[in-house]
PDB file of C-alpha atoms in Angstrom:
ATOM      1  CA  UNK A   1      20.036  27.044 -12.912  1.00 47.00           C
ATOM      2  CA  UNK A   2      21.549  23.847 -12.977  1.00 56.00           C
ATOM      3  CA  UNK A   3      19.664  22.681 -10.017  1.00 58.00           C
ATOM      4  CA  UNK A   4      16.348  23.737 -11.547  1.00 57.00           C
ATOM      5  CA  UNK A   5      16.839  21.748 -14.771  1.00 58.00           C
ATOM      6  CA  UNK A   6      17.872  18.589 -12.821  1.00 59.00           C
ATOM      7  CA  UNK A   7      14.907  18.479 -11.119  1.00 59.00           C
ATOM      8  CA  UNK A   8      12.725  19.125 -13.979  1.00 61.00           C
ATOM      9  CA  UNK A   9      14.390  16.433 -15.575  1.00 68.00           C
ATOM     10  CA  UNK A  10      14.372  13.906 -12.976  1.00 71.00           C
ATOM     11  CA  UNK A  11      11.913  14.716 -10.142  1.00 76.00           C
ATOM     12  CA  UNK A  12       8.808  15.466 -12.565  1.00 76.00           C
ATOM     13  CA  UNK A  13       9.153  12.265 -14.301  1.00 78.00           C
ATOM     14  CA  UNK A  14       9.542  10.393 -10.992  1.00 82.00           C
ATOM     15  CA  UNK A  15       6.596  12.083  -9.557  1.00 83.00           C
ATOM     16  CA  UNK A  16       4.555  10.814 -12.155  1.00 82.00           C
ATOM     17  CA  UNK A  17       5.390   7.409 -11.701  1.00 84.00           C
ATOM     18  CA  UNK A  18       4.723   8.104  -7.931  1.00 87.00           C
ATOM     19  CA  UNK A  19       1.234   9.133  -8.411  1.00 87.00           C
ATOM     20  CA  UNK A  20       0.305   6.751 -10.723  1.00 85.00           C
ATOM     21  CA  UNK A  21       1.628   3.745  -8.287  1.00 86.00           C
ATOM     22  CA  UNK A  22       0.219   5.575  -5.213  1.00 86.00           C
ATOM     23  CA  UNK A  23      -3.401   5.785  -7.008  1.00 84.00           C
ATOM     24  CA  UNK A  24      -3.360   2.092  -7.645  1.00 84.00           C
ATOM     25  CA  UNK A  25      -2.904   1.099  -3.864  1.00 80.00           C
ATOM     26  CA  UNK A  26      -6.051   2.756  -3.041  1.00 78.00           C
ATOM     27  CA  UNK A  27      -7.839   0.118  -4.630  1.00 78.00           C
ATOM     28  CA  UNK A  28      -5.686  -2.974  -5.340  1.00 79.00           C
ATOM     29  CA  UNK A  29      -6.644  -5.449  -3.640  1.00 74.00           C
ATOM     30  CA  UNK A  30      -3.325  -6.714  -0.461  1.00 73.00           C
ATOM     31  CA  UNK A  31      -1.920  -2.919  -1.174  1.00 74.00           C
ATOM     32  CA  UNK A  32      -5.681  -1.801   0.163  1.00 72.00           C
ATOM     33  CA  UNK A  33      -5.462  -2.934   3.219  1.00 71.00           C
ATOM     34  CA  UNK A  34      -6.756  -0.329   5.969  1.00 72.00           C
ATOM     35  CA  UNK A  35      -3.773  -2.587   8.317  1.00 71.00           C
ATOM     36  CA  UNK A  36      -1.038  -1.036   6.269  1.00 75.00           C
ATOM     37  CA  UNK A  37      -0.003   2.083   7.107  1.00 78.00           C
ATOM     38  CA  UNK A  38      -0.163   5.289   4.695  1.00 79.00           C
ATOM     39  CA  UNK A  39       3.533   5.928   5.624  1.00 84.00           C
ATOM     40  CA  UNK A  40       4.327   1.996   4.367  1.00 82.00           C
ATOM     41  CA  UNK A  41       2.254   2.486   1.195  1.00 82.00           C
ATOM     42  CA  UNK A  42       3.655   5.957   0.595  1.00 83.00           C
ATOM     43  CA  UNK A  43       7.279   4.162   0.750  1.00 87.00           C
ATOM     44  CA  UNK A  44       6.378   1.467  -1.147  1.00 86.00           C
ATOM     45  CA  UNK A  45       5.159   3.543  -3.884  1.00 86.00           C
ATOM     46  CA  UNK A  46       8.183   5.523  -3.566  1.00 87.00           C
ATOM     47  CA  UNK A  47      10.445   2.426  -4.159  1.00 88.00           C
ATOM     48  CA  UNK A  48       8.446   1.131  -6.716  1.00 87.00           C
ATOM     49  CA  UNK A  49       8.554   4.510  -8.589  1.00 86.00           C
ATOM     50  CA  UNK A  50      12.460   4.383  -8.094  1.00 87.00           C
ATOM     51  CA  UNK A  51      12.942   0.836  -9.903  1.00 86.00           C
ATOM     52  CA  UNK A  52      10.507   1.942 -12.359  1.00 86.00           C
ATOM     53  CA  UNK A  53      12.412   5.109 -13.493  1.00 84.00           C
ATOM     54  CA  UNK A  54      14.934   3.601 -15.775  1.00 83.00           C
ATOM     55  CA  UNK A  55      12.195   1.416 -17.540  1.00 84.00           C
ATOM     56  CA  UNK A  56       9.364   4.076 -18.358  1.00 82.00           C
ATOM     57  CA  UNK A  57      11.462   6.935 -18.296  1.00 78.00           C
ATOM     58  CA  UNK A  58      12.115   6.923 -21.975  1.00 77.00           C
ATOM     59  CA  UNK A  59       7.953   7.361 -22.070  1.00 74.00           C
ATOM     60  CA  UNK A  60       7.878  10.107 -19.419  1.00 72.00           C
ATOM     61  CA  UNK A  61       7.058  13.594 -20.090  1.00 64.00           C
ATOM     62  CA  UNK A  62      10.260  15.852 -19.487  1.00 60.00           C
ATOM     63  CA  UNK A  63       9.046  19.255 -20.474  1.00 54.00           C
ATOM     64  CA  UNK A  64       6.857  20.033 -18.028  1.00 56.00           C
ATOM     65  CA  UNK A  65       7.337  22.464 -15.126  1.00 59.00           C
ATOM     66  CA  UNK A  66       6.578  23.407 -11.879  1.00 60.00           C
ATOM     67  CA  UNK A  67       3.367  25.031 -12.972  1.00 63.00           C
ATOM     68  CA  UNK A  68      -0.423  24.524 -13.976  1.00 67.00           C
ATOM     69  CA  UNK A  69       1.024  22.273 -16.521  1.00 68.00           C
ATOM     70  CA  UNK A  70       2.152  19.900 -13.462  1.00 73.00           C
ATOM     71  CA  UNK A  71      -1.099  19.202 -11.800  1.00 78.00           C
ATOM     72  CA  UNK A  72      -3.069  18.836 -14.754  1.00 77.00           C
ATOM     73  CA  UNK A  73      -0.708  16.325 -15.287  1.00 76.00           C
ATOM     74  CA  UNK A  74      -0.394  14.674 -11.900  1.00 79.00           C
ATOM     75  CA  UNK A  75      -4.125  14.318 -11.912  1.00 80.00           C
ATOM     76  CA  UNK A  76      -4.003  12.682 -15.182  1.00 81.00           C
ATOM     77  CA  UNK A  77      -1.608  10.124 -13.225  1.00 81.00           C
ATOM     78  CA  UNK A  78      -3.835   9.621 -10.459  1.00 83.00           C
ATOM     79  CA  UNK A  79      -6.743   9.265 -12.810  1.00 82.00           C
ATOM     80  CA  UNK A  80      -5.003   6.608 -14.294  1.00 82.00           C
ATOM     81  CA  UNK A  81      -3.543   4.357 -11.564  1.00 83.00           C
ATOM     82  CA  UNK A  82      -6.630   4.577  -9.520  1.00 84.00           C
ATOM     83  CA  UNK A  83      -8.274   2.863 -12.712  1.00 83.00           C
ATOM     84  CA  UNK A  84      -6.156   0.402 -13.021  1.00 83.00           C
ATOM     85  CA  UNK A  85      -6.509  -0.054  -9.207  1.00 84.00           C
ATOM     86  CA  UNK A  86     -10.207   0.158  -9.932  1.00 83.00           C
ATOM     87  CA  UNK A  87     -10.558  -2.596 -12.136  1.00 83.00           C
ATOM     88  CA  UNK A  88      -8.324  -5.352 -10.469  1.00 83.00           C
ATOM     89  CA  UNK A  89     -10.652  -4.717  -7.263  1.00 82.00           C
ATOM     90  CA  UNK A  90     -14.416  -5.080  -8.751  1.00 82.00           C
ATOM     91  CA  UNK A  91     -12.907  -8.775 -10.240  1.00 81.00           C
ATOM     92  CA  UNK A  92     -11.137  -9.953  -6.955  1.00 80.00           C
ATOM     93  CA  UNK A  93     -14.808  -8.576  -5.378  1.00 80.00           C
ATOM     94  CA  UNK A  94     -16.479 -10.939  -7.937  1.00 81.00           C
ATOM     95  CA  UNK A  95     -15.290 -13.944  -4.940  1.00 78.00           C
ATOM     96  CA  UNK A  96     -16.535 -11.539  -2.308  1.00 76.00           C
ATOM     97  CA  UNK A  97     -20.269 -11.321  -3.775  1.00 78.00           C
ATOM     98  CA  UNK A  98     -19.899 -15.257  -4.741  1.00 79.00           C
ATOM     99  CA  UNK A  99     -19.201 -15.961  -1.287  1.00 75.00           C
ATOM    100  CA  UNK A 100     -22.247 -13.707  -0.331  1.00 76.00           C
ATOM    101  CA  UNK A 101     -24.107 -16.310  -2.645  1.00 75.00           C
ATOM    102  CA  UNK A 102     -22.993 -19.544  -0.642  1.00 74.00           C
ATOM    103  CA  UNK A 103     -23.860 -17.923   2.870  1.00 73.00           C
ATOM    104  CA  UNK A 104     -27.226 -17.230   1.697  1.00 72.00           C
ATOM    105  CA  UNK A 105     -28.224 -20.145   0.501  1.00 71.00           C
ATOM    106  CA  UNK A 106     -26.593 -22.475   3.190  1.00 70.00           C
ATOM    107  CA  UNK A 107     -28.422 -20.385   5.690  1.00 67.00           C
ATOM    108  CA  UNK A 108     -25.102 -18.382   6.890  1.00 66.00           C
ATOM    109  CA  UNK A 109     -26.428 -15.224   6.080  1.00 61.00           C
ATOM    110  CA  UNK A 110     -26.266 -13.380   9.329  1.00 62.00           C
ATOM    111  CA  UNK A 111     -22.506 -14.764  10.418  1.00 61.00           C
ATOM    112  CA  UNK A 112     -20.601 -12.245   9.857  1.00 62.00           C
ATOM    113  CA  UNK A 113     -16.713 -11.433  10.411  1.00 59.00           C
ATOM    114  CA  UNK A 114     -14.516  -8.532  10.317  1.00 62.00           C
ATOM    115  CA  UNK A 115     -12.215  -8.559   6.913  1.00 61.00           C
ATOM    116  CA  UNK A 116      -8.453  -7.404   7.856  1.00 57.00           C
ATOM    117  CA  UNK A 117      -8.056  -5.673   4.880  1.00 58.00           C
ATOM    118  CA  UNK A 118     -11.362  -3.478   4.575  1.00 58.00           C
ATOM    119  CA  UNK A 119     -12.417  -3.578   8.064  1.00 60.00           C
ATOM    120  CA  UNK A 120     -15.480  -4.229   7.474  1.00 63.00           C
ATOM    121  CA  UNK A 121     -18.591  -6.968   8.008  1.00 65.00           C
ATOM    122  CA  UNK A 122     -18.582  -9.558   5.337  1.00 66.00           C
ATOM    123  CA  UNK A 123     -20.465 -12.934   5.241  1.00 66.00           C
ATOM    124  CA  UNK A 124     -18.063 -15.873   6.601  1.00 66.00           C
ATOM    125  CA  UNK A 125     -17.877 -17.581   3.133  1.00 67.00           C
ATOM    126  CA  UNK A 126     -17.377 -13.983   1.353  1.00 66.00           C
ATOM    127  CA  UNK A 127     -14.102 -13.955   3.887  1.00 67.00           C
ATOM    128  CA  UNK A 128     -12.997 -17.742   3.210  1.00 72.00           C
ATOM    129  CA  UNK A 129     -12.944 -16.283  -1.151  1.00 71.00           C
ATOM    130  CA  UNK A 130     -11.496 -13.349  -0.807  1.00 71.00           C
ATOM    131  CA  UNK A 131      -8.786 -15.061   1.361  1.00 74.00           C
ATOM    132  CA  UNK A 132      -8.344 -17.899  -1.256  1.00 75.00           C
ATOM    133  CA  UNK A 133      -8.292 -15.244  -4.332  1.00 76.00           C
ATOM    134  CA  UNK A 134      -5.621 -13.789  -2.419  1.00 77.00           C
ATOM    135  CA  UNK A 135      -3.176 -16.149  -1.459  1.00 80.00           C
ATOM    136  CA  UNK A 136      -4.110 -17.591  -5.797  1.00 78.00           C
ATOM    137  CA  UNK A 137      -2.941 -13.547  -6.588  1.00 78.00           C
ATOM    138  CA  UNK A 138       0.641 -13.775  -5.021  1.00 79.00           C
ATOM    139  CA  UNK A 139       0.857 -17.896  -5.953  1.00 80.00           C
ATOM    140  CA  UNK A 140      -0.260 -16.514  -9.652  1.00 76.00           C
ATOM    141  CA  UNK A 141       2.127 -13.468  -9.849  1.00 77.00           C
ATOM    142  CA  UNK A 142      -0.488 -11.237  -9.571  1.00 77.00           C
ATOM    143  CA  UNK A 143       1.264  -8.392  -8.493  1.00 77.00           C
ATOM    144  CA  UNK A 144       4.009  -9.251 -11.480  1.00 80.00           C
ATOM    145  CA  UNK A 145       1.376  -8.907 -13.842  1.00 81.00           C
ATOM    146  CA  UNK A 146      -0.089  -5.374 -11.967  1.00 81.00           C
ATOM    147  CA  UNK A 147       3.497  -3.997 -12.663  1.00 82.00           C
ATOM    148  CA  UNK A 148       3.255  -4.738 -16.065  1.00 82.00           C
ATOM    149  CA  UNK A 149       0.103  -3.365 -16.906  1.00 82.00           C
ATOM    150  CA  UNK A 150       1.606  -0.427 -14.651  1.00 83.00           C
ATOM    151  CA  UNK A 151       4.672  -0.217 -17.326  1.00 83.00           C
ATOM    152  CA  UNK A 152       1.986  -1.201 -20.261  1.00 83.00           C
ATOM    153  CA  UNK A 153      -0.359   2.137 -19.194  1.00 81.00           C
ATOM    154  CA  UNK A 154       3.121   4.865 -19.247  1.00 81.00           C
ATOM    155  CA  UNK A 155       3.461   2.993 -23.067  1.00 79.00           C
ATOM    156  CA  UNK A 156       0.216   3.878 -24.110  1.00 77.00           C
ATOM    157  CA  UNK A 157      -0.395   6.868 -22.601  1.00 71.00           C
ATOM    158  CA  UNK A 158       1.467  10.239 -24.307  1.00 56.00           C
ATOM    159  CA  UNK A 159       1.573  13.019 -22.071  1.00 56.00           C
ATOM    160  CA  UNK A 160      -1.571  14.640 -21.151  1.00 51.00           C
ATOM    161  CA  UNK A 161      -3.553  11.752 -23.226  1.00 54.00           C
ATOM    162  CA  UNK A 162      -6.036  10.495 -21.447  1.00 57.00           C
ATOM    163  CA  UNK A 163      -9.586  11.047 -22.774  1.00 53.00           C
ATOM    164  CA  UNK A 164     -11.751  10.198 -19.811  1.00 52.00           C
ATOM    165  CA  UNK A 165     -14.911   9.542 -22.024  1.00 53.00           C
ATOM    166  CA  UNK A 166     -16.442   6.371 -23.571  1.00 59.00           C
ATOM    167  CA  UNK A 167     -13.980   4.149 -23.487  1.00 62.00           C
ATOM    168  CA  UNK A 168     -13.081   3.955 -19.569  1.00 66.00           C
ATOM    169  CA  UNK A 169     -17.170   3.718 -18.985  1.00 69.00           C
ATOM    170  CA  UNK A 170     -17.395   1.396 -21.246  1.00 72.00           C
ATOM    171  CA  UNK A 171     -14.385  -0.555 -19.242  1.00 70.00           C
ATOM    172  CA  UNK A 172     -15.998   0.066 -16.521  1.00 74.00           C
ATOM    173  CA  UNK A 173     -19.549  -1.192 -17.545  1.00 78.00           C
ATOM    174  CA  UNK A 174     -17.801  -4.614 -18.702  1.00 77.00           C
ATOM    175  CA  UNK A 175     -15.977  -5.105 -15.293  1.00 79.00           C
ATOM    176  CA  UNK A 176     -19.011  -4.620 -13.659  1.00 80.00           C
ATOM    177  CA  UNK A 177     -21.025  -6.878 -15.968  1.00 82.00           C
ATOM    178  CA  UNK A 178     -18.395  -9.484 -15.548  1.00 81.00           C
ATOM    179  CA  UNK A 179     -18.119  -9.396 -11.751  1.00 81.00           C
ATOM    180  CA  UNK A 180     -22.028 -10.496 -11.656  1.00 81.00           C
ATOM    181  CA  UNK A 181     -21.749 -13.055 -14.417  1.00 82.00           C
ATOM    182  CA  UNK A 182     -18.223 -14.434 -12.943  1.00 82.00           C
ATOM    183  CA  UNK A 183     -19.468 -14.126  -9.166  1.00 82.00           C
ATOM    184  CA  UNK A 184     -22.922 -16.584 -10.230  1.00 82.00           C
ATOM    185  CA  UNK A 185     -20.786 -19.228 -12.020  1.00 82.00           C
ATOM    186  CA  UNK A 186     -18.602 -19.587  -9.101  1.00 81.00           C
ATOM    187  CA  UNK A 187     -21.553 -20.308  -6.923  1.00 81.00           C
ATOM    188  CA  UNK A 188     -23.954 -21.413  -9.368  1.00 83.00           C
ATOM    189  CA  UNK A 189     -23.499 -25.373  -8.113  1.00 82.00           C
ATOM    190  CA  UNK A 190     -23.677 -24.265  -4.508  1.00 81.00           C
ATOM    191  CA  UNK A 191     -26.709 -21.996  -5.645  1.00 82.00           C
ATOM    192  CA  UNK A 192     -27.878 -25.443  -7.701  1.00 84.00           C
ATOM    193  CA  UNK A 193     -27.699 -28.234  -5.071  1.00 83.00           C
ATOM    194  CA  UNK A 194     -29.019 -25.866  -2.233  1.00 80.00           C
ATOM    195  CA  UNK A 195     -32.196 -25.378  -4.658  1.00 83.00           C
ATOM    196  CA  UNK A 196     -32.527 -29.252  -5.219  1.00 85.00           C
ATOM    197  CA  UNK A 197     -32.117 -29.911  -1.392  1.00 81.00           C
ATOM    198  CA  UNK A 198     -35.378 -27.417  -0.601  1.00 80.00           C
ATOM    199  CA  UNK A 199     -37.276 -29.305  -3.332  1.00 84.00           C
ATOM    200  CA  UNK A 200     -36.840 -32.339  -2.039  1.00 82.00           C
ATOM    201  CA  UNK A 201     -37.865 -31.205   1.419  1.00 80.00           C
ATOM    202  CA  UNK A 202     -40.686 -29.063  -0.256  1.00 79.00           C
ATOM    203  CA  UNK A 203     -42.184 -32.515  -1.359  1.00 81.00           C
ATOM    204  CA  UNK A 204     -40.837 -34.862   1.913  1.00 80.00           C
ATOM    205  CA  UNK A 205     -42.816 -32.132   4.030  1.00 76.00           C
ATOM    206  CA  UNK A 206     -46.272 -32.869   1.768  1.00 78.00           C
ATOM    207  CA  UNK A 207     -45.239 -36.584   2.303  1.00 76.00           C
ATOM    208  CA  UNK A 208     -44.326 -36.983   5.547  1.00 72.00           C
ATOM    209  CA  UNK A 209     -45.984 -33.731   7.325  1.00 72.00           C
ATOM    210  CA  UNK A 210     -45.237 -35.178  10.869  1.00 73.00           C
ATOM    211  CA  UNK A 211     -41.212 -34.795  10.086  1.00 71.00           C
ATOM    212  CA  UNK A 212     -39.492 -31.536  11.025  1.00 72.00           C
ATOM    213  CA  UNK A 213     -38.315 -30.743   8.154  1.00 72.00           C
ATOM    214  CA  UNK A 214     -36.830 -27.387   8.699  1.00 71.00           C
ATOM    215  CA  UNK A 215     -34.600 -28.121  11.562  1.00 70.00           C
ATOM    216  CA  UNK A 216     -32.976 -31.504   9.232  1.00 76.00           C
ATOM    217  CA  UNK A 217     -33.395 -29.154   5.854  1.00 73.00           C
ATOM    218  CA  UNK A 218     -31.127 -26.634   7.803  1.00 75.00           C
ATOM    219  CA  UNK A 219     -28.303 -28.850   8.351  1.00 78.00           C
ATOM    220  CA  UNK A 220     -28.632 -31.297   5.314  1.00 79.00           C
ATOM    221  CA  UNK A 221     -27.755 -27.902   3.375  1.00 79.00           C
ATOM    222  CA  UNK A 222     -24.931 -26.653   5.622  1.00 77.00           C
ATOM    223  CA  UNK A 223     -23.172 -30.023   5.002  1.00 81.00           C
ATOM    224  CA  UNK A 224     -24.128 -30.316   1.330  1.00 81.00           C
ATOM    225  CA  UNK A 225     -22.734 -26.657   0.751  1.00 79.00           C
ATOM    226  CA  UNK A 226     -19.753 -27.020   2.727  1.00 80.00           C
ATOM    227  CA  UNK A 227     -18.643 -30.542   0.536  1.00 83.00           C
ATOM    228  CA  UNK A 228     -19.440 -28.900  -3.299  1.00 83.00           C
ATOM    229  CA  UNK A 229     -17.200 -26.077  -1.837  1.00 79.00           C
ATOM    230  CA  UNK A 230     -14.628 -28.195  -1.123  1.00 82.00           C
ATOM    231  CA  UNK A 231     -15.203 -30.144  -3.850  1.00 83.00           C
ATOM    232  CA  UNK A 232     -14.946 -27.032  -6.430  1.00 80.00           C
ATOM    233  CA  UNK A 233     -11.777 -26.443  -4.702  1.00 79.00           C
ATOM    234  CA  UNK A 234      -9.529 -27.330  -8.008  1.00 81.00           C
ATOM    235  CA  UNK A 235     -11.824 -25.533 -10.094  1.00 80.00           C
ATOM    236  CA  UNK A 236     -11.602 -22.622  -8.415  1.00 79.00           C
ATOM    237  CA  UNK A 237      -8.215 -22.233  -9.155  1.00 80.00           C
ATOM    238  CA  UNK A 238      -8.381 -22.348 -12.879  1.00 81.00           C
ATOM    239  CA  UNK A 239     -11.425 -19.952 -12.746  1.00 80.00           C
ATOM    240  CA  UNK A 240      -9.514 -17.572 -10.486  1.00 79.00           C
ATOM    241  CA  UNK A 241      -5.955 -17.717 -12.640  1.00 79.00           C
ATOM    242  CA  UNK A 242      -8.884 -17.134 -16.129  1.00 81.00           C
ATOM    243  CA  UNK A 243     -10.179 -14.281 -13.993  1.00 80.00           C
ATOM    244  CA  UNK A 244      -7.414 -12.351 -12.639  1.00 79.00           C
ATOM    245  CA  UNK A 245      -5.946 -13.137 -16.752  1.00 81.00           C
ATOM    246  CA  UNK A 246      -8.939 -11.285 -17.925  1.00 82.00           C
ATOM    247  CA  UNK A 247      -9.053  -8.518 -15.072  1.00 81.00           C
ATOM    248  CA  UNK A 248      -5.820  -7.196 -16.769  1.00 80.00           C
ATOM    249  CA  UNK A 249      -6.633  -7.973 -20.359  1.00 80.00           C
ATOM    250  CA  UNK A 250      -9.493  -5.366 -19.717  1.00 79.00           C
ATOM    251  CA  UNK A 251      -7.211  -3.415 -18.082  1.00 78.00           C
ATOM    252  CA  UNK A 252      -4.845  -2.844 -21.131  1.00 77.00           C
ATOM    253  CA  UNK A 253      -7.707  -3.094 -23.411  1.00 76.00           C
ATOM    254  CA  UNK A 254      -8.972   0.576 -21.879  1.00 75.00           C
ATOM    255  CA  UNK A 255      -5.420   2.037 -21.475  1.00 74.00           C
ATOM    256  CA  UNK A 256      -5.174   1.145 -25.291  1.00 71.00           C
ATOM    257  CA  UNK A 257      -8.351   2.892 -26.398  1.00 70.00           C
ATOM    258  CA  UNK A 258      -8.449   6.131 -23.869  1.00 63.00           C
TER     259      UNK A 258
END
C-alpha cells in the first residue's frame, strides 16, 4: 500500500515533467537533431525532469492515478511541450527561409547541402543562418530561457487546463506571421541591392548591347551579396537576440491565455 502511494506521489508528477520535456525536443531546435539519438534525448529528458522535480513539484498534480485520468493527462503534457517546442522552431526557421531569400537572389538557388540536424536539402546560405542562429542560441542562453518558459508553462497551467482552442491558433497564426515578416527584414538589403544590381544591368544591356551582361551580372551579384552579408553581420546579432526574446514572449503569452 505504501509502495502504491509513493509512486502516485512521486512517479506521476515526474512523468509529467518527462513528457512535457520529451515533447519539446521534437521540435526545439539543437535537441531536434535527427544525429542525436532517441536513447540520448530520452535521458536527457529524464535528467532534466529529475532537476526539475523539486522546482515545479509544488504545481504538479498529485491526485491522479494509474488510470484514464493519467493519459488524458499525459497527453495534455505532450500537447503542451510540443508547443512550446513548436514555437521556438518556426522563429529559428525564420533564418532558414531568410537564407532561402539570399540564395535566390545571388543566383545560389540550386546549391544545396545536407543540414546535420534535419537531414535534409537546404540552400547553402539557409545552412550558413541556421548555423549562426545556433551558435547566437547557446552564446544567448537560449536553452536557459527554454527552461524557464518550461517552469513558466507547469505555473500557468492547473491540472487538466489546457483549452486547445483560440488562443494556441491564434499563437500559432502570429508565429507564423512573424517568421515571414522577420525572415524578409533579415534579407530585405540582400533582396534590395541584388534588385538595384539587375537594374543597372537592365539599362547597361540597352546601352551597351555588345557587353555580356549576364555572365558579369552573375558574379557582380555573388560578390555584392556575399559583402552586405558580411556586412549585416553585427546586425544580425541584435535581430537574432530581439527574435529569440520575442519567440518566448509569445510563448508565455499563449501558456498564459490557454
Amino acid at each position: 500500500m505504501n509502495s502504491v502511494i509513493f509512486l502516485e506521489t512521486h512517479t506521476i508528477p515526474f512523468l509529467d515533467i518527462f513528457v512535457r520535456v520529451s515533447g519539446i525536443f521534437f521540435f526545439t531546435p539543437i535537441f531536434s537533431s535527427r544525429e542525436i539519438p532517441l536513447i540520448t534525448k530520452g535521458w536527457l529528458s529524464a535528467g532534466i525532469a529529475l532537476v526539475l522535480y523539486p522546482i515545479v513539484s509544488p504545481y504538479l498534480p498529485h491526485a491522479v492515478g494509474f488510470d484514464m485520468g493519467l493519459m488524458l493527462l499525459l497527453t495534455q503534457e505532450a500537447i503542451i511541450g510540443i508547443l512550446i517546442g513548436l514555437i521556438i522552431a518556426v522563429y529559428y526557421n525564420a533564418f532558414l527561409l531568410a537564407g532561402e531569400f539570399y540564395s535566390l537572389q545571388m543566383g545560389f538557388g540550386i546549391v544545396n547541402v545536407i543540414d546535420p540536424l534535419s537531414q535534409t536539402s537546404i540552400p547553402i546560405l539557409g545552412e550558413l543562418k541556421s548555423l549562426f542562429a545556433i551558435m547566437l542560441f547557446i552564446t544567448f542562453s537560449g536553452h536557459h530561457m527554454l527552461m524557464e518558459a518550461l517552469v513558466y508553462s507547469f505555473k500557468v497551467l492547473p491540472e487538466f487546463g489546457i483549452a486547445a482552442g483560440q488562443p494556441m491558433a491564434t499563437g500559432m497564426i502570429v508565429a507564423l506571421r512573424e517568421m515571414f515578416s522577420i525572415a524578409f527584414q533579415i534579407a530585405a538589403p540582400v533582396i534590395g541591392t541584388v534588385f538595384i544590381i539587375e537594374l543597372v544591368m537592365g539599362i547597361m544591356s540597352k546601352v551597351a548591347p555588345q557587353m555580356n551582361i549576364m555572365v558579369i551580372g552573375f558574379q557582380i551579384k555573388i560578390v555584392a551579396g556575399i559583402f552586405v552579408v558580411m556586412f549585416l553581420i553585427p546586425a544580425l546579432v541584435t535581430v537574432t537576440e530581439r527574435l529569440f526574446d520575442r519567440a518566448f514572449f509569445v510563448t508565455q503569452g499563449i501558456l498564459r491565455w490557454m
